[in-house]
CSV table of C-alpha atoms in Angstrom, one decimal:
chain,number,residue,atom,x,y,z
A,1,MET,CA,1.3,-8.4,27.7
A,2,ARG,CA,1.8,-5.8,25.0
A,3,LYS,CA,2.4,-7.2,21.5
A,4,ARG,CA,4.2,-5.2,18.8
A,5,LEU,CA,3.2,-5.8,15.2
A,6,LEU,CA,4.6,-4.4,12.0
A,7,SER,CA,1.7,-3.1,9.9
A,8,PRO,CA,3.2,-3.1,6.3
A,9,ALA,CA,2.7,-0.5,3.6
A,10,LYS,CA,2.0,-1.7,0.1
A,11,ILE,CA,2.8,-0.4,-3.3
A,12,ASN,CA,1.0,-1.1,-6.6
A,13,LEU,CA,3.3,-2.5,-9.2
A,14,GLY,CA,1.1,-1.3,-12.0
A,15,LEU,CA,-2.6,-0.4,-11.8
A,16,SER,CA,-5.0,-0.9,-14.7
A,17,ILE,CA,-8.6,0.5,-14.7
A,18,VAL,CA,-10.5,-2.1,-16.7
A,19,GLY,CA,-14.1,-0.9,-16.2
A,20,ARG,CA,-16.7,1.0,-14.2
A,21,ARG,CA,-19.5,-0.6,-12.2
A,22,ASP,CA,-23.1,0.6,-12.1
A,23,ASN,CA,-22.6,2.0,-8.7
A,24,GLY,CA,-19.8,4.2,-10.1
A,25,PHE,CA,-16.9,2.4,-8.6
A,26,HIS,CA,-14.0,1.5,-11.0
A,27,SER,CA,-12.8,-2.0,-11.6
A,28,LEU,CA,-9.1,-2.4,-11.3
A,29,GLU,CA,-6.3,-4.9,-11.7
A,30,SER,CA,-2.9,-4.5,-9.9
A,31,LEU,CA,0.0,-6.4,-8.5
A,32,PHE,CA,0.0,-5.5,-4.7
A,33,TRP,CA,3.3,-5.8,-3.0
A,34,PRO,CA,3.8,-5.6,0.8
A,35,LEU,CA,6.8,-3.8,2.2
A,36,SER,CA,9.0,-3.9,5.3
A,37,PHE,CA,8.3,-0.2,5.7
A,38,GLY,CA,5.2,0.4,7.7
A,39,ASP,CA,3.5,1.4,10.9
A,40,LEU,CA,4.0,-0.2,14.3
A,41,LEU,CA,1.0,-1.5,16.2
A,42,GLU,CA,1.1,-2.0,20.0
A,43,VAL,CA,-1.8,-4.3,21.0
A,44,GLU,CA,-2.8,-5.3,24.5
A,45,LYS,CA,-5.9,-6.3,26.5
A,46,GLY,CA,-7.8,-3.3,27.5
A,47,THR,CA,-11.1,-1.4,27.1
A,48,GLY,CA,-11.3,-1.1,23.3
A,49,ARG,CA,-9.4,2.2,22.8
A,50,THR,CA,-7.4,3.3,19.8
A,51,THR,CA,-4.7,5.9,20.0
A,52,LEU,CA,-2.3,7.3,17.3
A,53,SER,CA,1.0,9.1,17.2
A,54,TRP,CA,3.6,9.8,14.6
A,55,SER,CA,6.7,7.6,14.8
A,56,PRO,CA,10.0,9.5,15.4
A,57,ASP,CA,11.1,7.8,12.2
A,58,ALA,CA,8.2,8.9,10.1
A,59,PRO,CA,9.3,10.8,6.9
A,60,PHE,CA,6.8,13.7,7.6
A,61,THR,CA,4.8,14.4,10.7
A,62,THR,CA,2.8,17.5,9.5
A,63,ASP,CA,-0.5,15.8,8.9
A,64,ILE,CA,-3.1,15.9,11.7
A,65,LEU,CA,-3.8,12.3,12.7
A,66,PRO,CA,-7.4,11.0,12.9
A,67,THR,CA,-9.0,11.1,16.3
A,68,GLU,CA,-10.0,7.9,18.0
A,69,ASN,CA,-13.6,8.2,16.8
A,70,ASN,CA,-12.5,8.8,13.2
A,71,ASN,CA,-10.1,5.9,13.0
A,72,ILE,CA,-10.9,2.8,11.0
A,73,VAL,CA,-9.4,0.5,13.7
A,74,THR,CA,-11.9,2.0,16.2
A,75,THR,CA,-14.8,1.3,13.8
A,76,VAL,CA,-13.8,-2.3,13.4
A,77,LEU,CA,-13.2,-2.8,17.1
A,78,ARG,CA,-16.7,-1.5,17.9
A,79,ALA,CA,-18.2,-3.9,15.3
A,80,LEU,CA,-16.7,-7.0,17.0
A,81,PRO,CA,-18.6,-8.8,19.7
A,82,GLU,CA,-17.8,-7.4,23.1
A,83,SER,CA,-15.8,-10.5,24.1
A,84,GLU,CA,-13.5,-9.9,21.2
A,85,SER,CA,-13.2,-6.1,21.2
A,86,SER,CA,-11.5,-5.5,24.6
A,87,TRP,CA,-8.2,-4.5,23.1
A,88,ASP,CA,-6.2,-1.3,23.3
A,89,VAL,CA,-4.4,-0.5,20.1
A,90,HIS,CA,-1.7,2.2,19.8
A,91,ILE,CA,-0.6,3.0,16.2
A,92,ASN,CA,2.8,4.5,15.7
A,93,LYS,CA,2.4,6.0,12.2
A,94,SER,CA,5.1,6.1,9.6
A,95,ILE,CA,3.0,5.4,6.5
A,96,PRO,CA,1.9,8.8,5.0
A,97,MET,CA,-1.8,9.6,4.8
A,98,GLY,CA,-2.9,10.0,1.2
A,99,GLY,CA,0.2,8.2,0.0
A,100,GLY,CA,-1.5,5.3,-1.9
A,101,MET,CA,0.1,2.8,0.5
A,102,GLY,CA,-2.9,1.5,2.4
A,103,GLY,CA,-2.0,2.7,5.8
A,104,GLY,CA,-5.4,2.5,7.5
A,105,SER,CA,-6.3,-0.7,5.8
A,106,SER,CA,-3.0,-2.2,6.8
A,107,ASN,CA,-3.6,-1.3,10.4
A,108,VAL,CA,-7.0,-3.1,10.4
A,109,GLY,CA,-5.7,-6.1,8.5
A,110,THR,CA,-2.7,-6.5,10.7
A,111,PHE,CA,-4.9,-6.3,13.9
A,112,LEU,CA,-7.5,-8.7,12.6
A,113,ARG,CA,-4.7,-11.1,11.5
A,114,TYR,CA,-3.3,-11.0,15.0
A,115,LEU,CA,-6.7,-11.8,16.5
A,116,LYS,CA,-7.2,-14.7,14.0
A,117,GLU,CA,-3.9,-16.2,14.9
A,118,LYS,CA,-4.9,-16.1,18.6
A,119,LYS,CA,-8.0,-18.0,17.6
A,120,ILE,CA,-10.4,-15.6,19.3
A,121,LEU,CA,-12.3,-14.3,16.3
A,122,SER,CA,-15.8,-15.6,15.7
A,123,VAL,CA,-16.2,-14.0,12.3
A,124,LEU,CA,-16.8,-16.8,9.9
A,125,ASN,CA,-15.9,-15.2,6.5
A,126,LEU,CA,-13.3,-12.8,7.7
A,127,GLU,CA,-12.2,-11.5,4.2
A,128,SER,CA,-15.8,-10.7,3.2
A,129,TRP,CA,-16.6,-9.2,6.6
A,130,ALA,CA,-13.5,-7.0,6.6
A,131,SER,CA,-14.0,-5.7,3.0
A,132,GLN,CA,-17.0,-3.7,4.1
A,133,TYR,CA,-14.7,-1.4,6.0
A,134,GLY,CA,-12.1,-1.1,3.2
A,135,ALA,CA,-11.8,-2.9,-0.1
A,136,ASP,CA,-8.1,-3.6,0.3
A,137,ILE,CA,-8.2,-4.8,3.9
A,138,PRO,CA,-8.4,-8.5,2.8
A,139,PHE,CA,-5.0,-8.1,1.2
A,140,PHE,CA,-3.5,-7.1,4.5
A,141,LEU,CA,-5.0,-10.2,6.2
A,142,HIS,CA,-2.2,-12.1,4.4
A,143,SER,CA,0.3,-9.3,3.4
A,144,LYS,CA,1.8,-11.4,0.7
A,145,PRO,CA,2.3,-10.4,-3.0
A,146,ALA,CA,-1.1,-10.8,-4.7
A,147,TRP,CA,-2.9,-10.1,-8.0
A,148,VAL,CA,-5.8,-7.9,-7.0
A,149,SER,CA,-9.0,-7.2,-9.0
A,150,GLY,CA,-12.6,-6.1,-8.6
A,151,ILE,CA,-12.6,-2.8,-6.6
A,152,GLY,CA,-9.6,-4.2,-4.7
A,153,GLU,CA,-11.5,-6.9,-2.8
A,154,VAL,CA,-10.7,-9.9,-5.1
A,155,ILE,CA,-7.3,-11.2,-3.8
A,156,THR,CA,-5.3,-13.9,-5.6
A,157,PRO,CA,-2.2,-14.6,-3.5
A,158,LEU,CA,0.9,-15.4,-5.5
A,159,GLU,CA,3.6,-17.9,-4.4
A,160,CYS,CA,7.1,-16.4,-4.7
A,161,THR,CA,10.4,-18.1,-5.1
A,162,ASN,CA,13.0,-16.9,-2.7
A,163,ALA,CA,14.7,-15.0,-5.5
A,164,GLY,CA,11.5,-13.3,-6.4
A,165,LEU,CA,11.3,-11.9,-2.9
A,166,THR,CA,14.9,-11.1,-2.0
A,167,GLN,CA,16.1,-9.8,-5.3
A,168,LEU,CA,13.8,-6.8,-5.3
A,169,HIS,CA,14.9,-3.6,-3.6
A,170,PHE,CA,12.5,-0.6,-3.3
A,171,LEU,CA,13.2,3.1,-3.1
A,172,LEU,CA,10.2,5.0,-1.9
A,173,ILE,CA,9.7,8.7,-2.5
A,174,ILE,CA,7.5,10.3,0.1
A,175,PHE,CA,5.9,13.8,-0.2
A,176,PRO,CA,4.7,16.1,2.5
A,177,PHE,CA,1.3,16.1,0.9
A,178,GLY,CA,-1.2,13.4,-0.1
A,179,CYS,CA,-3.3,12.8,-3.1
A,180,GLU,CA,-7.1,13.0,-2.8
A,181,THR,CA,-8.3,9.6,-4.0
A,182,GLN,CA,-11.8,10.7,-4.8
A,183,LEU,CA,-10.5,13.7,-6.8
A,184,ILE,CA,-8.1,11.5,-8.8
A,185,PHE,CA,-10.8,9.1,-9.8
A,186,LYS,CA,-13.3,12.0,-10.6
A,187,LYS,CA,-10.7,13.6,-12.9
A,188,TYR,CA,-9.8,10.3,-14.4
A,189,LYS,CA,-13.5,9.7,-15.3
A,190,GLU,CA,-13.8,13.2,-16.7
A,191,SER,CA,-10.8,12.6,-19.0
A,192,GLY,CA,-12.8,10.0,-20.9
A,193,LYS,CA,-9.7,7.8,-21.2
A,194,PRO,CA,-10.6,4.3,-22.5
A,195,PHE,CA,-10.3,1.4,-20.1
A,196,SER,CA,-7.4,-0.9,-20.2
A,197,SER,CA,-7.8,-4.6,-21.3
A,198,SER,CA,-8.2,-7.1,-18.5
A,199,GLN,CA,-5.2,-9.4,-18.1
A,200,ASN,CA,-4.0,-12.3,-16.1
A,201,PRO,CA,-0.2,-12.1,-16.1
A,202,PHE,CA,0.4,-14.8,-13.5
A,203,PRO,CA,-1.9,-17.7,-14.6
A,204,ASP,CA,0.0,-20.3,-12.5
A,205,LYS,CA,-0.2,-18.0,-9.4
A,206,THR,CA,3.6,-18.2,-9.1
A,207,LEU,CA,6.2,-15.4,-9.2
A,208,THR,CA,9.8,-15.7,-10.2
A,209,ILE,CA,12.3,-13.0,-10.8
A,210,GLU,CA,11.9,-13.7,-14.5
A,211,SER,CA,8.1,-13.4,-14.5
A,212,ILE,CA,8.4,-10.2,-12.4
A,213,ARG,CA,10.9,-8.7,-14.9
A,214,HIS,CA,8.6,-9.6,-17.8
A,215,TYR,CA,5.5,-8.1,-16.2
A,216,LEU,CA,7.3,-4.8,-15.2
A,217,LYS,CA,8.4,-4.2,-18.7
A,218,SER,CA,4.8,-3.2,-19.7
A,219,ALA,CA,3.3,-2.3,-16.3
A,220,LYS,CA,1.8,1.1,-16.0
A,221,ASN,CA,-0.6,3.0,-13.7
A,222,ASP,CA,-3.7,4.3,-15.5
A,223,LEU,CA,-4.1,7.0,-12.8
A,224,GLU,CA,-0.7,8.5,-13.2
A,225,PRO,CA,-1.5,11.0,-16.0
A,226,THR,CA,-4.3,12.4,-13.8
A,227,ALA,CA,-2.2,12.5,-10.7
A,228,THR,CA,0.8,14.2,-12.4
A,229,THR,CA,-1.5,16.8,-13.9
A,230,LEU,CA,-2.9,17.7,-10.5
A,231,TYR,CA,0.5,17.4,-8.7
A,232,PRO,CA,3.3,18.4,-11.0
A,233,THR,CA,6.0,17.5,-8.5
A,234,ILE,CA,5.1,13.9,-8.8
A,235,LYS,CA,5.8,14.1,-12.6
A,236,LYS,CA,9.2,15.6,-12.0
A,237,VAL,CA,10.1,12.8,-9.5
A,238,LEU,CA,9.0,10.0,-11.8
A,239,GLU,CA,11.0,11.5,-14.7
A,240,LYS,CA,14.1,11.5,-12.5
A,241,LEU,CA,13.5,7.9,-11.3
A,242,ARG,CA,12.9,6.6,-14.8
A,243,ALA,CA,16.3,8.0,-15.9
A,244,GLU,CA,17.9,5.7,-13.4
A,245,PRO,CA,18.8,2.0,-14.0
A,246,CYS,CA,15.8,0.5,-12.3
A,247,LEU,CA,13.4,-2.3,-13.3
A,248,TYR,CA,10.4,-0.1,-12.9
A,249,ALA,CA,9.4,3.3,-11.5
A,250,GLY,CA,5.8,4.3,-10.8
A,251,LEU,CA,3.1,5.8,-8.7
A,252,SER,CA,1.5,3.7,-5.9
A,253,GLY,CA,-2.3,3.6,-6.1
A,254,SER,CA,-3.7,7.1,-6.7
A,255,GLY,CA,-0.6,8.6,-5.2
A,256,ALA,CA,1.2,10.5,-3.9
A,257,THR,CA,4.0,8.0,-3.1
A,258,CYS,CA,6.4,7.2,-6.0
A,259,PHE,CA,8.8,4.4,-6.0
A,260,ALA,CA,11.5,2.6,-8.0
A,261,VAL,CA,12.4,-1.1,-8.1
A,262,PHE,CA,16.0,-2.3,-8.3
A,263,GLU,CA,17.6,-5.7,-8.5
A,264,SER,CA,20.5,-4.8,-6.1
A,265,ALA,CA,20.8,-2.8,-2.9
A,266,GLU,CA,23.9,-1.1,-4.4
A,267,SER,CA,22.0,0.3,-7.4
A,268,ARG,CA,19.2,1.5,-5.2
A,269,GLN,CA,21.7,3.2,-2.8
A,270,LYS,CA,23.5,4.9,-5.7
A,271,THR,CA,20.2,6.3,-7.0
A,272,ALA,CA,19.3,7.6,-3.6
A,273,GLN,CA,22.7,9.3,-3.3
A,274,ASP,CA,22.6,10.7,-6.8
A,275,LEU,CA,19.2,12.2,-6.4
A,276,HIS,CA,19.6,13.4,-2.8
A,277,ASP,CA,19.9,17.0,-3.7
A,278,PHE,CA,17.0,16.8,-6.1
A,279,PHE,CA,14.8,15.2,-3.5
A,280,ARG,CA,15.7,17.9,-1.0
A,281,THR,CA,15.1,20.7,-3.4
A,282,ASN,CA,11.6,19.3,-4.2
A,283,ASN,CA,10.8,18.7,-0.5
A,284,CYS,CA,10.5,15.0,-0.6
A,285,LYS,CA,12.3,12.2,1.1
A,286,SER,CA,13.5,8.7,0.0
A,287,ILE,CA,13.2,5.5,2.1
A,288,SER,CA,14.7,2.2,1.3
A,289,SER,CA,12.5,-0.9,1.8
A,290,GLN,CA,12.4,-4.6,1.1
A,291,THR,CA,9.5,-7.1,0.8
A,292,PHE,CA,7.5,-7.7,4.0
A,293,ALA,CA,8.4,-11.1,5.3
A,294,THR,CA,5.6,-13.0,7.0
A,295,ARG,CA,6.4,-15.5,9.7
């Protein structure tokens, strides 16, 4: 029987670069937030094949999708014992590539979570094992709001009150281009910008709408100045979003996706309508999303 699974996108509600390791990787801290917008995985018993196609609802379908041999899900499938890898996975893509929303990592995390729930995985330390294929894959094994540190592999899940989950409404701005993550970090390093101070804004590991509001007042993305210099359209969009009555507007990861956070669906909808012509003129599209709800 074929199983259909939502593979959620994520956004970074703030991203601080707090250091650099001896191996050259940057240490970061960020509030990762899973969204109801994402890819759709179709999983069934088979021969271990992975196929991809653009969803009819995808914002843009101009990027060339990875081949089966170049897809991270295929890599993980081939690393599993033979008795656990006989699955065919078709990925209906909506998450833009190079959008800073974790598309490939989400696909892997969602697939592994499904196998874990079916109790057929023999991998003992799944989070550690999965992180070798992508630092943020462990986040998608749970797909709940989390404070993330290290190079993205240290996940601290945060408990949310119902209001903390349902009172946030997201407007995503998707571009027909992606940001090159390696280039963003290279230019960030060359800028000589001092590292941000490490913080722990949620010491009790709990989120309320009040604590989220407080955090977002000072949240920022340390990669934004670099990304907006390389991609001026991103700067124009962020300036427009920040002129709207939102809790926060920012860049997800190293880009290119921008987003705004609202406390009501009505204010989100009004912003989408008010900026419709601006988005069209700048060849970008808006998508409304909520928090991803795990079962």
